[in-house]
Short mmCIF file of C-alpha atoms and ligand atoms in Angstrom, two decimals:
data_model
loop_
_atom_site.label_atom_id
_atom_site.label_comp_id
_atom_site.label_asym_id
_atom_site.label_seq_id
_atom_site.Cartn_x
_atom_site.Cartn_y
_atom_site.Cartn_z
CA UNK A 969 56.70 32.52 -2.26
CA UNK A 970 56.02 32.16 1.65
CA UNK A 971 58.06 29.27 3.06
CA UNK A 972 54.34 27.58 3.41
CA UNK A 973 54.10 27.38 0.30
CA UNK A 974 57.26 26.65 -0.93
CA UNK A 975 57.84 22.97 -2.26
CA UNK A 976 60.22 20.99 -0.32
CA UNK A 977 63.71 20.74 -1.77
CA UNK A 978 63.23 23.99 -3.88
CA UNK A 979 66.83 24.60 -3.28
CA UNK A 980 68.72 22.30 -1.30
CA UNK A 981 67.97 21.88 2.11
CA UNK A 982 70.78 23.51 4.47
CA UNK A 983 70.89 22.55 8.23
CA UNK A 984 73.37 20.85 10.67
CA UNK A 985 73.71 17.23 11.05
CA UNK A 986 75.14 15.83 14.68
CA UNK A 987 77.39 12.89 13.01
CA UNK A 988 80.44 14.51 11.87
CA UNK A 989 81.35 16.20 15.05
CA UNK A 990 79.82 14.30 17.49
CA UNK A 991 79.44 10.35 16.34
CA UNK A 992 77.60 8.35 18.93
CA UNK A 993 78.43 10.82 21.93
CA UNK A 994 74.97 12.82 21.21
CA UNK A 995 72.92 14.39 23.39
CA UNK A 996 69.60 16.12 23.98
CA UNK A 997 71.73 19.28 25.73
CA UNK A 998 74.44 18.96 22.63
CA UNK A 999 70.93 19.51 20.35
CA UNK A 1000 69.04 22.10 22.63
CA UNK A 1001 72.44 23.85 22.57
CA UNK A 1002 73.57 23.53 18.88
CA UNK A 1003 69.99 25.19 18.33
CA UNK A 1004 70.62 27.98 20.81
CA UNK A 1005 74.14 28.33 18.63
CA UNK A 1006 72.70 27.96 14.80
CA UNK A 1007 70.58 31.19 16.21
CA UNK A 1008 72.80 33.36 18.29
CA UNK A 1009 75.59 33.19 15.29
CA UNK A 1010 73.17 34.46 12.34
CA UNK A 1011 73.61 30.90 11.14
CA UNK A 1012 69.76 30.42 10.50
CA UNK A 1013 69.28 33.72 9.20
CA UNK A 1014 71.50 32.51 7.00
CA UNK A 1015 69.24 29.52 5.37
CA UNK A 1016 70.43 26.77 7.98
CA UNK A 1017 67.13 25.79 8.95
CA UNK A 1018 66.91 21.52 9.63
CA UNK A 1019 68.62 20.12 12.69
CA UNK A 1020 69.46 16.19 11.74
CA UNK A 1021 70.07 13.65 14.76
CA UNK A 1022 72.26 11.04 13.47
CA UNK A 1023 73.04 7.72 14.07
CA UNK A 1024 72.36 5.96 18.13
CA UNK A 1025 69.88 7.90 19.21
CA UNK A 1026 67.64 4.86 20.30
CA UNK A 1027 68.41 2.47 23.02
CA UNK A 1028 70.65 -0.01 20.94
CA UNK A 1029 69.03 -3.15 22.58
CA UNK A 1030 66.22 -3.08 20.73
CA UNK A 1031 62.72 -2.27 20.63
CA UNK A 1032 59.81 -1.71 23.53
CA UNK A 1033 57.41 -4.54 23.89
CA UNK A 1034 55.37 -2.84 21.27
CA UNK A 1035 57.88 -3.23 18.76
CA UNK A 1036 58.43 1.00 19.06
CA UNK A 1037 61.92 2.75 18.76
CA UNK A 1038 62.93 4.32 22.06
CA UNK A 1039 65.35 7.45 22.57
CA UNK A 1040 67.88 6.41 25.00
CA UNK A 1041 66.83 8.55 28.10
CA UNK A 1042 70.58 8.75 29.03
CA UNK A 1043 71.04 10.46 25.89
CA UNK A 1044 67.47 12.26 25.66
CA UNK A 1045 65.83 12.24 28.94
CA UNK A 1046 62.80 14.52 28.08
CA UNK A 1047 62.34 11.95 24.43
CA UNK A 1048 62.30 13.32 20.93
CA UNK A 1049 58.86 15.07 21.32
CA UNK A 1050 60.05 17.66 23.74
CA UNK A 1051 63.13 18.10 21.61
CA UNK A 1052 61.36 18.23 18.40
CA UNK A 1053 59.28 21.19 20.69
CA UNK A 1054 62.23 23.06 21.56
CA UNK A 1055 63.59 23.24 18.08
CA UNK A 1056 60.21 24.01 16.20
CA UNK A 1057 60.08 26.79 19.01
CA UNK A 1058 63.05 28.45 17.83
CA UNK A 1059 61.90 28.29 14.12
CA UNK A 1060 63.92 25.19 13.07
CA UNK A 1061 62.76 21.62 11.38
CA UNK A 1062 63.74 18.40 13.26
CA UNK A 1063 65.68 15.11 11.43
CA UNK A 1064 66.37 11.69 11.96
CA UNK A 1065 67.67 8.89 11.22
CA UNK A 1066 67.37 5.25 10.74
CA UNK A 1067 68.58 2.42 8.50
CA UNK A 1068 67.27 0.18 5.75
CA UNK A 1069 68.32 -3.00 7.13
CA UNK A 1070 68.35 -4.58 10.69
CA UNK A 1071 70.42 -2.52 12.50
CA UNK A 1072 71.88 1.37 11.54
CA UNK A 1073 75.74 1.37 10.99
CA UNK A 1074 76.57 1.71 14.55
CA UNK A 1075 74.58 -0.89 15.44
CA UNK A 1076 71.07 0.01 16.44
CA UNK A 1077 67.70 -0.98 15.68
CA UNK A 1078 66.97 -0.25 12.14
CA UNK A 1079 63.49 0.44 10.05
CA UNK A 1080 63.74 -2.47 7.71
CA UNK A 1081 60.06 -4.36 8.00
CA UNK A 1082 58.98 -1.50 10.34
CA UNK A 1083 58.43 1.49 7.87
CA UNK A 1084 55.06 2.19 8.94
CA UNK A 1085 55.54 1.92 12.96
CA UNK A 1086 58.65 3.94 12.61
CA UNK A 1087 57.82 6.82 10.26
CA UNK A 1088 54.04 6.79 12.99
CA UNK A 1089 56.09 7.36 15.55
CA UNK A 1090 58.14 10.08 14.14
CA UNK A 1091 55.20 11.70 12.91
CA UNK A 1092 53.40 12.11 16.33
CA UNK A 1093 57.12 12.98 17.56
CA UNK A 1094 57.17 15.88 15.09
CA UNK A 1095 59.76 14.76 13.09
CA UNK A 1096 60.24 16.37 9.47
CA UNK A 1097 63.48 15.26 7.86
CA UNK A 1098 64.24 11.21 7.84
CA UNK A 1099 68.22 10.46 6.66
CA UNK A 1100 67.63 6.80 5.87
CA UNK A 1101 71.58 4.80 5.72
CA UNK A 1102 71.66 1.86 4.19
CA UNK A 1103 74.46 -0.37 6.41
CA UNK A 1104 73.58 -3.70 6.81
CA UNK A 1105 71.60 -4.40 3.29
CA UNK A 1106 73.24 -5.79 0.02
CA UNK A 1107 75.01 -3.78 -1.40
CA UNK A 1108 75.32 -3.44 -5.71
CA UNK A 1109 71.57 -4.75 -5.62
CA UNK A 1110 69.77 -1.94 -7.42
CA UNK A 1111 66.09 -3.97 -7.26
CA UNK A 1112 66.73 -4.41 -3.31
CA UNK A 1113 67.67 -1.05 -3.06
CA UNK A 1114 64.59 0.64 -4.61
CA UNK A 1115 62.43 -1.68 -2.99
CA UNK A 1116 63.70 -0.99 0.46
CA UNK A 1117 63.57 2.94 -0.31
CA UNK A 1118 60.10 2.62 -1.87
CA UNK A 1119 58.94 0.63 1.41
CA UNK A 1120 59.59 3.92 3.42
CA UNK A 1121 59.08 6.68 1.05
CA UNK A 1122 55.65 4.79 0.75
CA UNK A 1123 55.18 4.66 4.83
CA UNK A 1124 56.37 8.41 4.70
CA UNK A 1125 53.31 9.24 2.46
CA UNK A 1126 51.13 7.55 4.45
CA UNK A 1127 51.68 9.26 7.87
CA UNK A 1128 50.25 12.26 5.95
CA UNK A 1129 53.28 14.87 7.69
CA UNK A 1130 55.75 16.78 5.60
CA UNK A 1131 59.12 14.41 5.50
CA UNK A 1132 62.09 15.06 3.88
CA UNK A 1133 63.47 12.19 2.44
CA UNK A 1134 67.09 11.80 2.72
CA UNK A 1135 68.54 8.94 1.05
CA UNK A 1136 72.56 7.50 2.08
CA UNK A 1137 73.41 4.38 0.47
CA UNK A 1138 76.53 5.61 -0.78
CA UNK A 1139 75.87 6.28 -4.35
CA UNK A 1140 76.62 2.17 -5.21
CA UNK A 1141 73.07 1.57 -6.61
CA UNK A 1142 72.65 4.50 -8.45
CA UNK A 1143 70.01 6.78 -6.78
CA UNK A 1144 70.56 9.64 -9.17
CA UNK A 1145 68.48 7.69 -11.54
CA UNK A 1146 65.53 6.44 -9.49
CA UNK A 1147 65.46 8.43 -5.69
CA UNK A 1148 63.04 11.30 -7.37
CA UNK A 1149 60.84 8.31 -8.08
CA UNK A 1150 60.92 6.71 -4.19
CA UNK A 1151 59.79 10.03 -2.69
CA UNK A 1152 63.60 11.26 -2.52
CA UNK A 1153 64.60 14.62 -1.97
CA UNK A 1154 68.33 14.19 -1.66
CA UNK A 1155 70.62 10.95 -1.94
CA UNK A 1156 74.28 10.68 -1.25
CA UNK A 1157 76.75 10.42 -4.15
CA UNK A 1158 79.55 8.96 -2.03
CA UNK A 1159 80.62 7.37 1.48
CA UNK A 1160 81.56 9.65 3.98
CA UNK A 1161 83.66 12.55 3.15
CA UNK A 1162 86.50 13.05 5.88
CA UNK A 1163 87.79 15.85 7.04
CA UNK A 1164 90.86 15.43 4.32
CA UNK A 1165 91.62 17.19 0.84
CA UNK A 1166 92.72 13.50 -0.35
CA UNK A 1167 91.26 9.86 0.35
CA UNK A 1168 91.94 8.18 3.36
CA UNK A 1169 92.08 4.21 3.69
CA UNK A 1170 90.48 3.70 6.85
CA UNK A 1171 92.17 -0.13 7.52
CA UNK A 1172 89.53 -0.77 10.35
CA UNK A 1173 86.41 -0.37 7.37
CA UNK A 1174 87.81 -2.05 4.62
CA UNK A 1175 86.94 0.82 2.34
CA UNK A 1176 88.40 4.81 1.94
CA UNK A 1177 87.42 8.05 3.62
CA UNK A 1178 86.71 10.19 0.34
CA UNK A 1179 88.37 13.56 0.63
CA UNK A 1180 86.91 16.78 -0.88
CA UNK A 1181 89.29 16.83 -3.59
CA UNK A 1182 87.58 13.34 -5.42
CA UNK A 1183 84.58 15.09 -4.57
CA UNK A 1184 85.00 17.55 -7.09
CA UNK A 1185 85.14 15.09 -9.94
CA UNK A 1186 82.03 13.20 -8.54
CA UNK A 1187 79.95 16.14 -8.88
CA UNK A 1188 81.09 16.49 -12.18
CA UNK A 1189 80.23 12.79 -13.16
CA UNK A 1190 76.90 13.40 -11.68
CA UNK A 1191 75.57 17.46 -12.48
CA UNK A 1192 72.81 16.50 -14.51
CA UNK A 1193 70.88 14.42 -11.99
CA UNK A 1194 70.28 17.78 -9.53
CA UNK A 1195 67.63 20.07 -9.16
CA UNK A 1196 64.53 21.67 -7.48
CA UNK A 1197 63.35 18.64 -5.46
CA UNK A 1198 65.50 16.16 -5.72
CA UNK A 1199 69.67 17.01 -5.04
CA UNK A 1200 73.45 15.17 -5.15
CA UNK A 1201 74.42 15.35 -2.07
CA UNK A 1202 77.63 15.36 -1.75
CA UNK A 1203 77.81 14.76 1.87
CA UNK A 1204 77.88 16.89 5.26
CA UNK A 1205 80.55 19.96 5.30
CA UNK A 1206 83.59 19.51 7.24
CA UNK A 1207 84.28 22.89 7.36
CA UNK A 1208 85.43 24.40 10.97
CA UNK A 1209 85.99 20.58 12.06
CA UNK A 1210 89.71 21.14 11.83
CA UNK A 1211 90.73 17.60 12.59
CA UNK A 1212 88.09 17.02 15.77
CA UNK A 1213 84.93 15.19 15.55
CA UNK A 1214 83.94 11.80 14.46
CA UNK A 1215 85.38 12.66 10.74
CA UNK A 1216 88.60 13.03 11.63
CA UNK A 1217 90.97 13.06 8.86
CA UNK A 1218 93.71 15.65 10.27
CA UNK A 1219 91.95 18.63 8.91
CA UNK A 1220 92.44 20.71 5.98
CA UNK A 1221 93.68 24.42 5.42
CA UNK A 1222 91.63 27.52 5.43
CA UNK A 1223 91.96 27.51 1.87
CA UNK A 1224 90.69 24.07 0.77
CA UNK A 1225 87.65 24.48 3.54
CA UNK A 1226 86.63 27.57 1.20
CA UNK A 1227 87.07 24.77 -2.38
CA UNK A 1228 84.75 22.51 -0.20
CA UNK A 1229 81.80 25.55 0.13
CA UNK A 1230 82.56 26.62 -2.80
CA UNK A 1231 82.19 23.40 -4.77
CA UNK A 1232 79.12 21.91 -2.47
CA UNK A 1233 77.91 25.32 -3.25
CA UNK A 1234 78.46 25.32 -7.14
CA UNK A 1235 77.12 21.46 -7.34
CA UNK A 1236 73.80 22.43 -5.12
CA UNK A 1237 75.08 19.71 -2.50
CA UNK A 1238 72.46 20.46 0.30
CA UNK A 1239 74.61 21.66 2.81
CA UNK A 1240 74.59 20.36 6.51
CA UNK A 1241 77.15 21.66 8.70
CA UNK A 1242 78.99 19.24 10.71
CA UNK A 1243 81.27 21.00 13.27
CA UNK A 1244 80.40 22.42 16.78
CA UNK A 1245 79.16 25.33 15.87
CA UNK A 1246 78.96 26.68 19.54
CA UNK A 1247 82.38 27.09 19.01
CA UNK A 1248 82.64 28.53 15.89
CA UNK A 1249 85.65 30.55 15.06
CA UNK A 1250 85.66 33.72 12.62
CA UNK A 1251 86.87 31.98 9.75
CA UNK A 1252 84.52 29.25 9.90
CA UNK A 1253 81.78 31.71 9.75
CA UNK A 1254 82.98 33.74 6.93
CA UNK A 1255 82.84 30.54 5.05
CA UNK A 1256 79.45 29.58 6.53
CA UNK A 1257 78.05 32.72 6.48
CA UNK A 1258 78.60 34.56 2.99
CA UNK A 1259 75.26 35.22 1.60
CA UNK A 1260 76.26 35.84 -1.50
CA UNK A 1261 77.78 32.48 -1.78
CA UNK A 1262 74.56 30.72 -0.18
CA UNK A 1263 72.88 33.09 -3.17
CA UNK A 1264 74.67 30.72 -5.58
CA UNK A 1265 73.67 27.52 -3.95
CA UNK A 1266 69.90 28.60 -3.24
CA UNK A 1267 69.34 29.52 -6.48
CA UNK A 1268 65.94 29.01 -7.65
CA UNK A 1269 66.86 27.80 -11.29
CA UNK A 1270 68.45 24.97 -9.39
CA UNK A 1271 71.31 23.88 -11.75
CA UNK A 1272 74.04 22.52 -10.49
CA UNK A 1273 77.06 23.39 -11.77
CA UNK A 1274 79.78 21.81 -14.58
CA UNK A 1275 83.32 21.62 -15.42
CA UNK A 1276 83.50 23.60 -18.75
CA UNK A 1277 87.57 23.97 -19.01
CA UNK A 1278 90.84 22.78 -17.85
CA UNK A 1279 94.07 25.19 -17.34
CA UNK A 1280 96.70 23.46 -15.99
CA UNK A 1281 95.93 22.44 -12.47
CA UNK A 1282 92.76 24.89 -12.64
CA UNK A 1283 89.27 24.29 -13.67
CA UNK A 1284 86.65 26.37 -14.45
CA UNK A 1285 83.35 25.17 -13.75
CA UNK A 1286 79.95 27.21 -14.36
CA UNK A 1287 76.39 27.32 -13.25
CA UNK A 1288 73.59 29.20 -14.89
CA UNK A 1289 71.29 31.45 -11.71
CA UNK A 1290 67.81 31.90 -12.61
CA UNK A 1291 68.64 36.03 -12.89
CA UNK A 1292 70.26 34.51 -16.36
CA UNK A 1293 73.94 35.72 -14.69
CA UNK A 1294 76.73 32.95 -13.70
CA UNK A 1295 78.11 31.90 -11.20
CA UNK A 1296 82.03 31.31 -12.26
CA UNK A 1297 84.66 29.30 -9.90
CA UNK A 1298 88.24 28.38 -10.82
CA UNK A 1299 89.38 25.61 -8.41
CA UNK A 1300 93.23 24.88 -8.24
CA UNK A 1301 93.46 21.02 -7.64
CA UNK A 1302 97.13 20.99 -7.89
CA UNK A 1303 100.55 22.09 -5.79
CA UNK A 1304 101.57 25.43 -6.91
CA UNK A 1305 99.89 28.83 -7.23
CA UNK A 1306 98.76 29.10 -11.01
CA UNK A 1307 97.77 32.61 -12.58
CA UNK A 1308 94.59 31.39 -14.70
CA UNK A 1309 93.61 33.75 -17.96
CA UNK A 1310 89.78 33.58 -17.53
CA UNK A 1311 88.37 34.30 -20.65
CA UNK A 1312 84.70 35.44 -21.30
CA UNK A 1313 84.29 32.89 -24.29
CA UNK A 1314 85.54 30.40 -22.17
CA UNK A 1315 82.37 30.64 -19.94
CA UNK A 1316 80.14 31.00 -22.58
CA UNK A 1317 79.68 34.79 -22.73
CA UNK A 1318 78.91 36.61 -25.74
CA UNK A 1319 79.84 39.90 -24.92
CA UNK A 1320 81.62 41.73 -21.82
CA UNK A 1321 80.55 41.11 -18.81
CA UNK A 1322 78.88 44.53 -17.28
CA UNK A 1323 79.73 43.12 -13.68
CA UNK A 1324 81.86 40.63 -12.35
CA UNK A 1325 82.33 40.20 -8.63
CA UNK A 1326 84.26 38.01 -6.21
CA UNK A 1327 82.07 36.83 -3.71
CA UNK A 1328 85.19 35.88 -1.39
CA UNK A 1329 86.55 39.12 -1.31
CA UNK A 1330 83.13 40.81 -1.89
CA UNK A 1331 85.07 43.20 -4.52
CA UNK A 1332 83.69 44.07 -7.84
CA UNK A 1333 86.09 43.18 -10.59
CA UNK A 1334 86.41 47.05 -12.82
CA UNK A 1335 88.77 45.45 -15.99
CA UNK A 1336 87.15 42.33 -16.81
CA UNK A 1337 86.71 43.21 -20.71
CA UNK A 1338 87.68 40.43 -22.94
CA UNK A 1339 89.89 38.33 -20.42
CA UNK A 1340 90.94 38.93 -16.46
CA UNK A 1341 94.11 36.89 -15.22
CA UNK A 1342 92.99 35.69 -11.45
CA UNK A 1343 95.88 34.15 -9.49
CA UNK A 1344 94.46 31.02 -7.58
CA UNK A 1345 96.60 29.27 -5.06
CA UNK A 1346 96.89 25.98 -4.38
CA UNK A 1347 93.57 23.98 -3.65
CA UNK A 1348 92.08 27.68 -3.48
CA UNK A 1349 88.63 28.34 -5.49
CA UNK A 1350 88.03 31.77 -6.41
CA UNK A 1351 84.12 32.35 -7.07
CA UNK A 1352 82.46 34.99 -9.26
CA UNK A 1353 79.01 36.17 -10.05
CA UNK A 1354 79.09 37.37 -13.70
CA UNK A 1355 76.43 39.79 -15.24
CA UNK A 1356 76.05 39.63 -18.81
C1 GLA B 57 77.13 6.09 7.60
C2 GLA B 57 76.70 7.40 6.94
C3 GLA B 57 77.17 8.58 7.78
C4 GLA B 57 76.62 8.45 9.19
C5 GLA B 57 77.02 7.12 9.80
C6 GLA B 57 76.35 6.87 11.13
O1 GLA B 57 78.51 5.95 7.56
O2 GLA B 57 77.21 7.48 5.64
O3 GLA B 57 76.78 9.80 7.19
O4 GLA B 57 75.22 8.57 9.15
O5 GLA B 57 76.68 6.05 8.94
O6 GLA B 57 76.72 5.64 11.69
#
């Protein structure tokens, strides 16, 4: 398929998203240069094609006397179109972002009663990716919910222009079972994920930071819900934020940043990077940047994947690929280093597998016959791709 003609949300949209690293402190240079970056690196090669600007982008006092959002000109001096210009230039699709409610969570104008003036305006901006947050509006409500969501995935429709249709309220009303219907490509599954393997309680918010670890067993709860055009999303990656950025939550070690890919991967999470990635170090980009990894999470069967056994601290998990091999990760979510006896009946192979590699190392596994034992350290995820 050409990319024309490729549905949206195929396989789950990859990109970079401005909120994790850089909060409210965004720019139009921070964008323009992020862009110059996500090329340079090999990072779009690599599938990382939608650039998302977050939250306070507008001026926060409100609307012009047309009732129009505005781009802060401190922020974005030449305005969205121009920026939208420059990215499209180099190849990339533009986001955005706005709220269901009054205001967004950090306080700026938000969309609620002005779906069709908003989503207008993005449209002659260029705009092709909406994140729509949901601060501000009753929460547990599913009826409000859907109604607000349907209100702009209607307004979307009508501006006749491609959108993406992000949805982020949280997972608390349920959008695995109705986004699809409101026009939704992806919807978030939980509230922000911090740059911690456990929960944080954030005293300030009233609520936790989730970590990647409860991640894990959210994806689980939820695997049935994915698939081409429409996706869990699990959140933005924190991987290469190392304890800077907006997500702060002291930063994990190499090892659990390769469980996060791996398991955003296995669960086809869409995956938006979050750090600076004009300063990306080497072993943020091996994790970034293994195709055969991305492989698993592009996927055109689209199946996200499960938890099929429990060894001690380790889990194996699986996930069908449309060339009818498997994709195979054991994820240690406890303390100690474990050696796991991986079994081929365990992941529902008949036979021997005729090839088994480890897409981490990249090395083809010779002696995988009936059984392989695979040491996995702690919070480490090895990942396989398994021929039949
Ligand atoms: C919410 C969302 C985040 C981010 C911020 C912006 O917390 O869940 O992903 O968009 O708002 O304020």
């Amino acid at each position: 398929m050409t990319p024309s003609t490729k549905a949206l949300a195929s396989t789950p949209p990859m990109g970079w998203n401005s909120w994790n690293m850089f909060g409210p402190n965004i720019s139009e240079a921070s964008v323009r240069e992020t862009a110059d970056a996500l090329v340079s690196s090999g990072l779009k090669e690599c599938g990382y094609g939608y650039i998302v600007i977050d939250d306070c982008w507008s001026k926060k006092d409100g609307r012009d006397k047309n009732g129009d959002l505005v781009a802060d000109p401190d922020k974005f001096p030449n305005g969205m179109k121009a920026l939208a210009e420059y990215v499209h230039n180099l190849g990339f699709k533009i986001g955005i972002y706005s709220d269901a409610a009054e205001k967004t969570c950090g306080g700026y104008p938000g969309s609620y009663l002005f779906e069709e003036q908003d989503t207008q305006l993005w449209a002659s901006w260029g705009i092709d990716f909406l994140k729509y947050d949901y601060c501000h509006a009753p929460l547990f409500d599913q009826a409000i919910a859907i109604e607000r969501y349907t209100r702009m995935g209607e307004a979307l429709r009508k501006t006749k222009r491609e959108f993406l249709f992000s949805l982020c309220e949280w997972g608390n009303q349920s959008p695995h079972l109705w986004a699809r219907k409101v026009g939704g490509h992806m919807w978030r599954v939980s509230g922000d994920v911090f740059d911690s393997w456990i929960n944080i309680w954030m005293k300030d918010w009233n609520t936790y930071g989730i970590g990647v670890d409860v991640s894990i067993d959210i994806a689980q709860d939820l695997y049935e819900y994915g698939g081409p055009g429409g996706w869990n999303d699990l959140d933005m990656l924190v991987v290469g934020l190392k304890g800077r950025g907006q997500i702060s939550g002291g930063g994990m070690s190499f090892l659990e940043y390769q469980t996060h890919m791996s398991m955003w991967v296995m669960a086809c999470s869409p995956l938006m990077i979050g750090c600076d990635v004009r300063k990306m170090d080497s072993e943020t980009a091996s994790l970034l940047m293994n195709r055969d990894v991305l492989a698993i999470n592009q996927d055109s069967l689209g199946k996200p994947a499960r938890r099929v056994r429990r060894i001690g601290s380790c889990e194996i998990w699986t996930k069908r690929l449309a060339d009818s091999s498997m994709a195979v990760a054991v994820v240690n979510r406890g303390s100690r280093g474990e050696d796991v006896i991986l079994k081929a009946r365990d992941i529902g192979l008949l036979e021997t597998p005729k090839l088994a590699r480890n897409l981490w190392s990249g090395q083809d596994i010779a002696d995988f016959k009936v059984e392989i034992t695979q040491r996995v350290e702690p919070h480490e995820t090895i990942l396989f791709k398994i021929q039949e």
